[in-house]
PDB file of C-alpha atoms in Angstrom:
ATOM      1  CA  HIS A 345     -47.562 -26.551  -0.397  1.00 68.00           C
ATOM      2  CA  LEU A 346     -47.650 -26.490  -3.870  1.00 76.00           C
ATOM      3  CA  ASP A 347     -46.009 -23.668  -5.616  1.00 75.00           C
ATOM      4  CA  PHE A 348     -46.783 -23.674  -9.803  1.00 68.00           C
ATOM      5  CA  VAL A 349     -46.320 -21.594 -12.670  1.00 73.00           C
ATOM      6  CA  ARG A 350     -47.425 -21.417 -15.798  1.00 69.00           C
ATOM      7  CA  PRO A 351     -45.494 -19.199 -17.904  1.00 66.00           C
ATOM      8  CA  ASP A 352     -48.614 -19.094 -21.224  1.00 62.00           C
ATOM      9  CA  THR A 353     -46.379 -17.304 -23.836  1.00 64.00           C
ATOM     10  CA  THR A 354     -46.566 -18.233 -27.411  1.00 64.00           C
ATOM     11  CA  THR A 355     -43.878 -21.005 -27.064  1.00 64.00           C
ATOM     12  CA  GLU A 356     -44.067 -21.856 -23.690  1.00 62.00           C
ATOM     13  CA  LYS A 357     -47.585 -23.153 -22.823  1.00 69.00           C
ATOM     14  CA  HIS A 358     -46.100 -26.310 -19.528  1.00 79.00           C
ATOM     15  CA  LEU A 359     -47.248 -26.283 -16.042  1.00 84.00           C
ATOM     16  CA  PHE A 360     -44.117 -26.418 -13.697  1.00 87.00           C
ATOM     17  CA  LEU A 361     -45.215 -27.104 -10.233  1.00 88.00           C
ATOM     18  CA  VAL A 362     -42.852 -27.523  -6.919  1.00 88.00           C
ATOM     19  CA  ALA A 363     -44.001 -28.925  -3.935  1.00 88.00           C
ATOM     20  CA  HIS A 364     -42.728 -28.219  -0.434  1.00 87.00           C
ATOM     21  CA  LEU A 365     -43.676 -31.663   1.432  1.00 89.00           C
ATOM     22  CA  GLY A 366     -45.834 -31.474   5.324  1.00 89.00           C
ATOM     23  CA  ALA A 367     -43.880 -33.348   7.874  1.00 90.00           C
ATOM     24  CA  ALA A 368     -46.576 -36.684   7.271  1.00 88.00           C
ATOM     25  CA  PRO A 369     -44.899 -39.974   7.380  1.00 87.00           C
ATOM     26  CA  ARG A 370     -46.141 -40.296   3.767  1.00 88.00           C
ATOM     27  CA  PRO A 371     -45.877 -36.441   2.357  1.00 90.00           C
ATOM     28  CA  TYR A 372     -48.174 -34.833  -1.231  1.00 88.00           C
ATOM     29  CA  ALA A 373     -49.304 -32.197  -2.970  1.00 89.00           C
ATOM     30  CA  ALA A 374     -51.990 -32.377  -5.258  1.00 90.00           C
ATOM     31  CA  LEU A 375     -53.498 -29.797  -8.257  1.00 90.00           C
ATOM     32  CA  ILE A 376     -56.641 -30.340  -9.028  1.00 90.00           C
ATOM     33  CA  VAL A 377     -57.358 -30.074 -12.210  1.00 90.00           C
ATOM     34  CA  PRO A 378     -61.217 -28.796 -13.892  1.00 91.00           C
ATOM     35  CA  LEU A 379     -62.650 -31.190 -16.962  1.00 91.00           C
ATOM     36  CA  THR A 380     -65.416 -28.667 -16.968  1.00 88.00           C
ATOM     37  CA  ARG A 381     -65.417 -24.477 -16.188  1.00 83.00           C
ATOM     38  CA  GLY A 382     -65.181 -25.085 -12.298  1.00 73.00           C
ATOM     39  CA  ALA A 383     -66.298 -28.605 -12.282  1.00 68.00           C
ATOM     40  CA  ILE A 384     -70.476 -28.472 -11.560  1.00 81.00           C
ATOM     41  CA  GLN A 385     -71.074 -30.213 -14.945  1.00 90.00           C
ATOM     42  CA  LEU A 386     -70.143 -33.352 -15.455  1.00 93.00           C
ATOM     43  CA  ALA A 387     -67.441 -34.404 -18.334  1.00 93.00           C
ATOM     44  CA  ASP A 388     -68.242 -37.346 -20.315  1.00 94.00           C
ATOM     45  CA  ALA A 389     -64.844 -38.986 -21.737  1.00 94.00           C
ATOM     46  CA  ARG A 390     -66.830 -41.743 -23.661  1.00 94.00           C
ATOM     47  CA  GLY A 391     -65.236 -41.004 -26.620  1.00 92.00           C
ATOM     48  CA  PHE A 392     -62.085 -41.509 -25.789  1.00 94.00           C
ATOM     49  CA  THR A 393     -59.384 -43.590 -24.879  1.00 94.00           C
ATOM     50  CA  GLY A 394     -57.956 -42.822 -21.805  1.00 95.00           C
ATOM     51  CA  ILE A 395     -55.401 -39.434 -20.201  1.00 94.00           C
ATOM     52  CA  ALA A 396     -52.121 -37.600 -22.234  1.00 94.00           C
ATOM     53  CA  PHE A 397     -49.640 -35.435 -21.116  1.00 94.00           C
ATOM     54  CA  ASP A 398     -46.535 -34.668 -21.737  1.00 94.00           C
ATOM     55  CA  ALA A 399     -44.116 -34.742 -18.415  1.00 95.00           C
ATOM     56  CA  ARG A 400     -40.748 -34.315 -16.927  1.00 95.00           C
ATOM     57  CA  GLY A 401     -39.738 -34.567 -13.473  1.00 94.00           C
ATOM     58  CA  SER A 402     -37.708 -36.836 -10.846  1.00 90.00           C
ATOM     59  CA  GLY A 403     -39.882 -39.238  -9.749  1.00 90.00           C
ATOM     60  CA  THR A 404     -43.060 -41.323  -9.653  1.00 91.00           C
ATOM     61  CA  TYR A 405     -46.544 -39.538  -9.886  1.00 95.00           C
ATOM     62  CA  GLY A 406     -49.991 -40.564  -9.153  1.00 95.00           C
ATOM     63  CA  LEU A 407     -53.635 -39.087 -11.166  1.00 97.00           C
ATOM     64  CA  SER A 408     -57.196 -39.771  -9.905  1.00 96.00           C
ATOM     65  CA  PHE A 409     -60.362 -38.864 -10.940  1.00 96.00           C
ATOM     66  CA  ASP A 410     -62.532 -37.325  -8.863  1.00 94.00           C
ATOM     67  CA  SER A 411     -65.857 -39.012  -9.380  1.00 94.00           C
ATOM     68  CA  TYR A 412     -69.578 -38.421  -8.617  1.00 93.00           C
ATOM     69  CA  GLY A 413     -70.711 -40.423  -6.359  1.00 91.00           C
ATOM     70  CA  LEU A 414     -68.196 -41.827  -5.693  1.00 94.00           C
ATOM     71  CA  ARG A 415     -66.492 -41.277  -2.264  1.00 93.00           C
ATOM     72  CA  PRO A 416     -61.930 -39.729  -2.304  1.00 92.00           C
ATOM     73  CA  ASP A 417     -61.044 -42.681  -1.252  1.00 92.00           C
ATOM     74  CA  ASP A 418     -62.789 -44.582  -4.264  1.00 95.00           C
ATOM     75  CA  TRP A 419     -61.948 -42.192  -6.602  1.00 96.00           C
ATOM     76  CA  PHE A 420     -60.227 -44.092  -9.887  1.00 97.00           C
ATOM     77  CA  ARG A 421     -56.102 -43.995  -9.837  1.00 96.00           C
ATOM     78  CA  THR A 422     -52.780 -44.865 -10.813  1.00 97.00           C
ATOM     79  CA  THR A 423     -49.417 -43.434 -11.052  1.00 96.00           C
ATOM     80  CA  PHE A 424     -47.028 -42.661 -14.006  1.00 95.00           C
ATOM     81  CA  ALA A 425     -43.229 -41.939 -13.866  1.00 95.00           C
ATOM     82  CA  ALA A 426     -41.076 -38.959 -15.461  1.00 95.00           C
ATOM     83  CA  GLY A 427     -37.823 -38.668 -15.437  1.00 94.00           C
ATOM     84  CA  ALA A 428     -35.206 -35.406 -16.783  1.00 94.00           C
ATOM     85  CA  GLU A 429     -36.136 -35.301 -20.012  1.00 95.00           C
ATOM     86  CA  THR A 430     -39.925 -34.468 -21.719  1.00 94.00           C
ATOM     87  CA  GLN A 431     -41.974 -38.033 -22.870  1.00 95.00           C
ATOM     88  CA  GLU A 432     -45.724 -38.271 -24.124  1.00 94.00           C
ATOM     89  CA  ILE A 433     -47.296 -40.184 -21.389  1.00 94.00           C
ATOM     90  CA  ARG A 434     -50.306 -42.109 -22.260  1.00 94.00           C
ATOM     91  CA  ILE A 435     -52.670 -44.185 -20.131  1.00 95.00           C
ATOM     92  CA  PRO A 436     -55.360 -45.524 -20.674  1.00 96.00           C
ATOM     93  CA  PHE A 437     -59.168 -45.280 -18.921  1.00 96.00           C
ATOM     94  CA  SER A 438     -58.373 -49.359 -17.939  1.00 95.00           C
ATOM     95  CA  ALA A 439     -55.070 -48.411 -15.718  1.00 96.00           C
ATOM     96  CA  PHE A 440     -57.192 -46.342 -13.458  1.00 97.00           C
ATOM     97  CA  ALA A 441     -58.425 -48.520 -10.176  1.00 96.00           C
ATOM     98  CA  SER A 442     -60.469 -48.310  -7.643  1.00 96.00           C
ATOM     99  CA  ASN A 443     -60.386 -49.242  -3.861  1.00 93.00           C
ATOM    100  CA  ALA A 444     -63.891 -50.154  -3.764  1.00 93.00           C
ATOM    101  CA  LYS A 445     -64.095 -53.871  -5.474  1.00 90.00           C
ATOM    102  CA  ALA A 446     -67.262 -52.966  -6.660  1.00 91.00           C
ATOM    103  CA  ALA A 447     -66.609 -49.254  -8.173  1.00 93.00           C
ATOM    104  CA  LYS A 448     -67.438 -49.178 -12.055  1.00 94.00           C
ATOM    105  CA  LEU A 449     -64.966 -45.952 -14.101  1.00 96.00           C
ATOM    106  CA  ASP A 450     -68.373 -44.115 -15.315  1.00 97.00           C
ATOM    107  CA  LEU A 451     -66.852 -41.844 -18.122  1.00 97.00           C
ATOM    108  CA  THR A 452     -69.965 -40.026 -17.673  1.00 96.00           C
ATOM    109  CA  LYS A 453     -69.088 -38.663 -13.880  1.00 95.00           C
ATOM    110  CA  LEU A 454     -65.481 -37.194 -13.581  1.00 95.00           C
ATOM    111  CA  ARG A 455     -65.280 -33.869 -12.216  1.00 94.00           C
ATOM    112  CA  ALA A 456     -62.234 -33.324 -12.125  1.00 94.00           C
ATOM    113  CA  LEU A 457     -58.312 -35.014 -12.479  1.00 95.00           C
ATOM    114  CA  ASN A 458     -56.218 -35.121  -9.072  1.00 95.00           C
ATOM    115  CA  ILE A 459     -51.901 -34.903  -9.792  1.00 95.00           C
ATOM    116  CA  ARG A 460     -50.679 -35.966  -6.884  1.00 94.00           C
ATOM    117  CA  LEU A 461     -46.337 -35.284  -6.300  1.00 94.00           C
ATOM    118  CA  HIS A 462     -44.672 -37.425  -3.524  1.00 89.00           C
ATOM    119  CA  GLY A 463     -41.838 -37.269  -1.397  1.00 88.00           C
ATOM    120  CA  VAL A 464     -40.129 -37.673   1.799  1.00 89.00           C
ATOM    121  CA  SER A 465     -40.625 -35.361   4.491  1.00 90.00           C
ATOM    122  CA  GLY A 466     -40.420 -32.126   4.398  1.00 90.00           C
ATOM    123  CA  GLY A 467     -39.046 -32.688   0.778  1.00 90.00           C
ATOM    124  CA  LYS A 468     -39.628 -31.423  -2.253  1.00 91.00           C
ATOM    125  CA  ALA A 469     -41.001 -32.536  -4.828  1.00 91.00           C
ATOM    126  CA  TRP A 470     -41.490 -30.757  -9.152  1.00 93.00           C
ATOM    127  CA  LEU A 471     -43.330 -31.946 -12.162  1.00 95.00           C
ATOM    128  CA  GLN A 472     -43.228 -30.200 -15.608  1.00 93.00           C
ATOM    129  CA  ILE A 473     -46.507 -30.799 -17.449  1.00 93.00           C
ATOM    130  CA  GLU A 474     -48.104 -30.345 -20.404  1.00 91.00           C
ATOM    131  CA  LYS A 475     -50.184 -30.594 -23.615  1.00 90.00           C
ATOM    132  CA  LEU A 476     -52.451 -32.655 -20.784  1.00 90.00           C
ATOM    133  CA  ARG A 477     -55.498 -33.501 -23.137  1.00 92.00           C
ATOM    134  CA  PHE A 478     -57.932 -37.117 -23.612  1.00 92.00           C
ATOM    135  CA  PHE A 479     -56.624 -39.122 -26.393  1.00 92.00           C
ATOM    136  CA  THR A 480     -58.282 -41.948 -28.459  1.00 90.00           C
ATOM    137  CA  GLY A 481     -56.861 -45.253 -29.841  1.00 84.00           C
ATOM    138  CA  PRO A 482     -53.538 -47.306 -28.830  1.00 76.00           C
ATOM    139  CA  SER A 483     -51.617 -46.178 -25.388  1.00 66.00           C
ATOM    140  CA  GLY A 484     -48.212 -46.173 -27.019  1.00 54.00           C
ATOM    141  CA  THR A 485     -44.860 -47.261 -24.972  1.00 40.00           C
ATOM    142  CA  ALA A 486     -45.490 -45.310 -22.148  1.00 39.00           C
ATOM    143  CA  ALA A 487     -48.447 -47.114 -19.841  1.00 37.00           C
ATOM    144  CA  ALA A 488     -49.267 -46.305 -16.121  1.00 39.00           C
ATOM    145  CA  VAL A 489     -46.453 -47.695 -13.976  1.00 36.00           C
ATOM    146  CA  PRO A 490     -47.652 -49.939 -10.907  1.00 35.00           C
ATOM    147  CA  GLY A 491     -48.085 -48.304  -7.620  1.00 35.00           C
ATOM    148  CA  PRO A 492     -47.947 -50.047  -4.432  1.00 31.00           C
ATOM    149  CA  ASP A 493     -49.475 -48.945  -1.329  1.00 36.00           C
ATOM    150  CA  LEU A 494     -50.303 -45.665  -2.454  1.00 36.00           C
ATOM    151  CA  PRO A 495     -51.174 -43.358   0.352  1.00 38.00           C
ATOM    152  CA  PRO A 496     -55.018 -42.326   0.174  1.00 39.00           C
ATOM    153  CA  VAL A 497     -56.530 -39.777  -2.260  1.00 39.00           C
ATOM    154  CA  GLY A 498     -58.190 -37.657   0.387  1.00 39.00           C
ATOM    155  CA  ARG A 499     -59.804 -34.458   0.744  1.00 37.00           C
ATOM    156  CA  PRO A 500     -57.938 -31.279  -0.676  1.00 38.00           C
ATOM    157  CA  ASN A 501     -57.973 -29.206   2.438  1.00 36.00           C
ATOM    158  CA  ASP A 502     -56.833 -32.196   5.372  1.00 39.00           C
ATOM    159  CA  ASP A 503     -54.164 -31.776   7.119  1.00 37.00           C
ATOM    160  CA  THR A 504     -52.657 -35.689   6.337  1.00 39.00           C
ATOM    161  CA  ASN A 505     -50.367 -33.972   3.297  1.00 38.00           C
TER     162      ASN A 505
END
């Protein structure tokens, strides 16, 4: 179960996510962010270096691209860490990897960005995110963190989360 709050005032432009995690052995909740209206048309991110946003949270989180032509288990994904203080996260496309060895990240076939919150069975996880955007240029000091043994991406309405 994922709750989110988006204040949308003139000064508050962030998204606050709180996940109430189920009893599965490796529970998660995901927010799907369409990269185009309705995620029907494909986004073309070839002119960019990666994804950037400001975040604060309490752990390690997952990102994956819903890519046209790939099964959800083969989507390109990575992880990032967020702490109590807001920091800019810049993740280059090269930090995203697929379980499918032959798969290539086609930046012309992106439909959505999935943000995953992980935690303990029956627990809660939270994340505040703002200024989500593509970026060009160097990735800076904030980079993807290794994510050993992440569960498969899964489908949005599967019952494993």
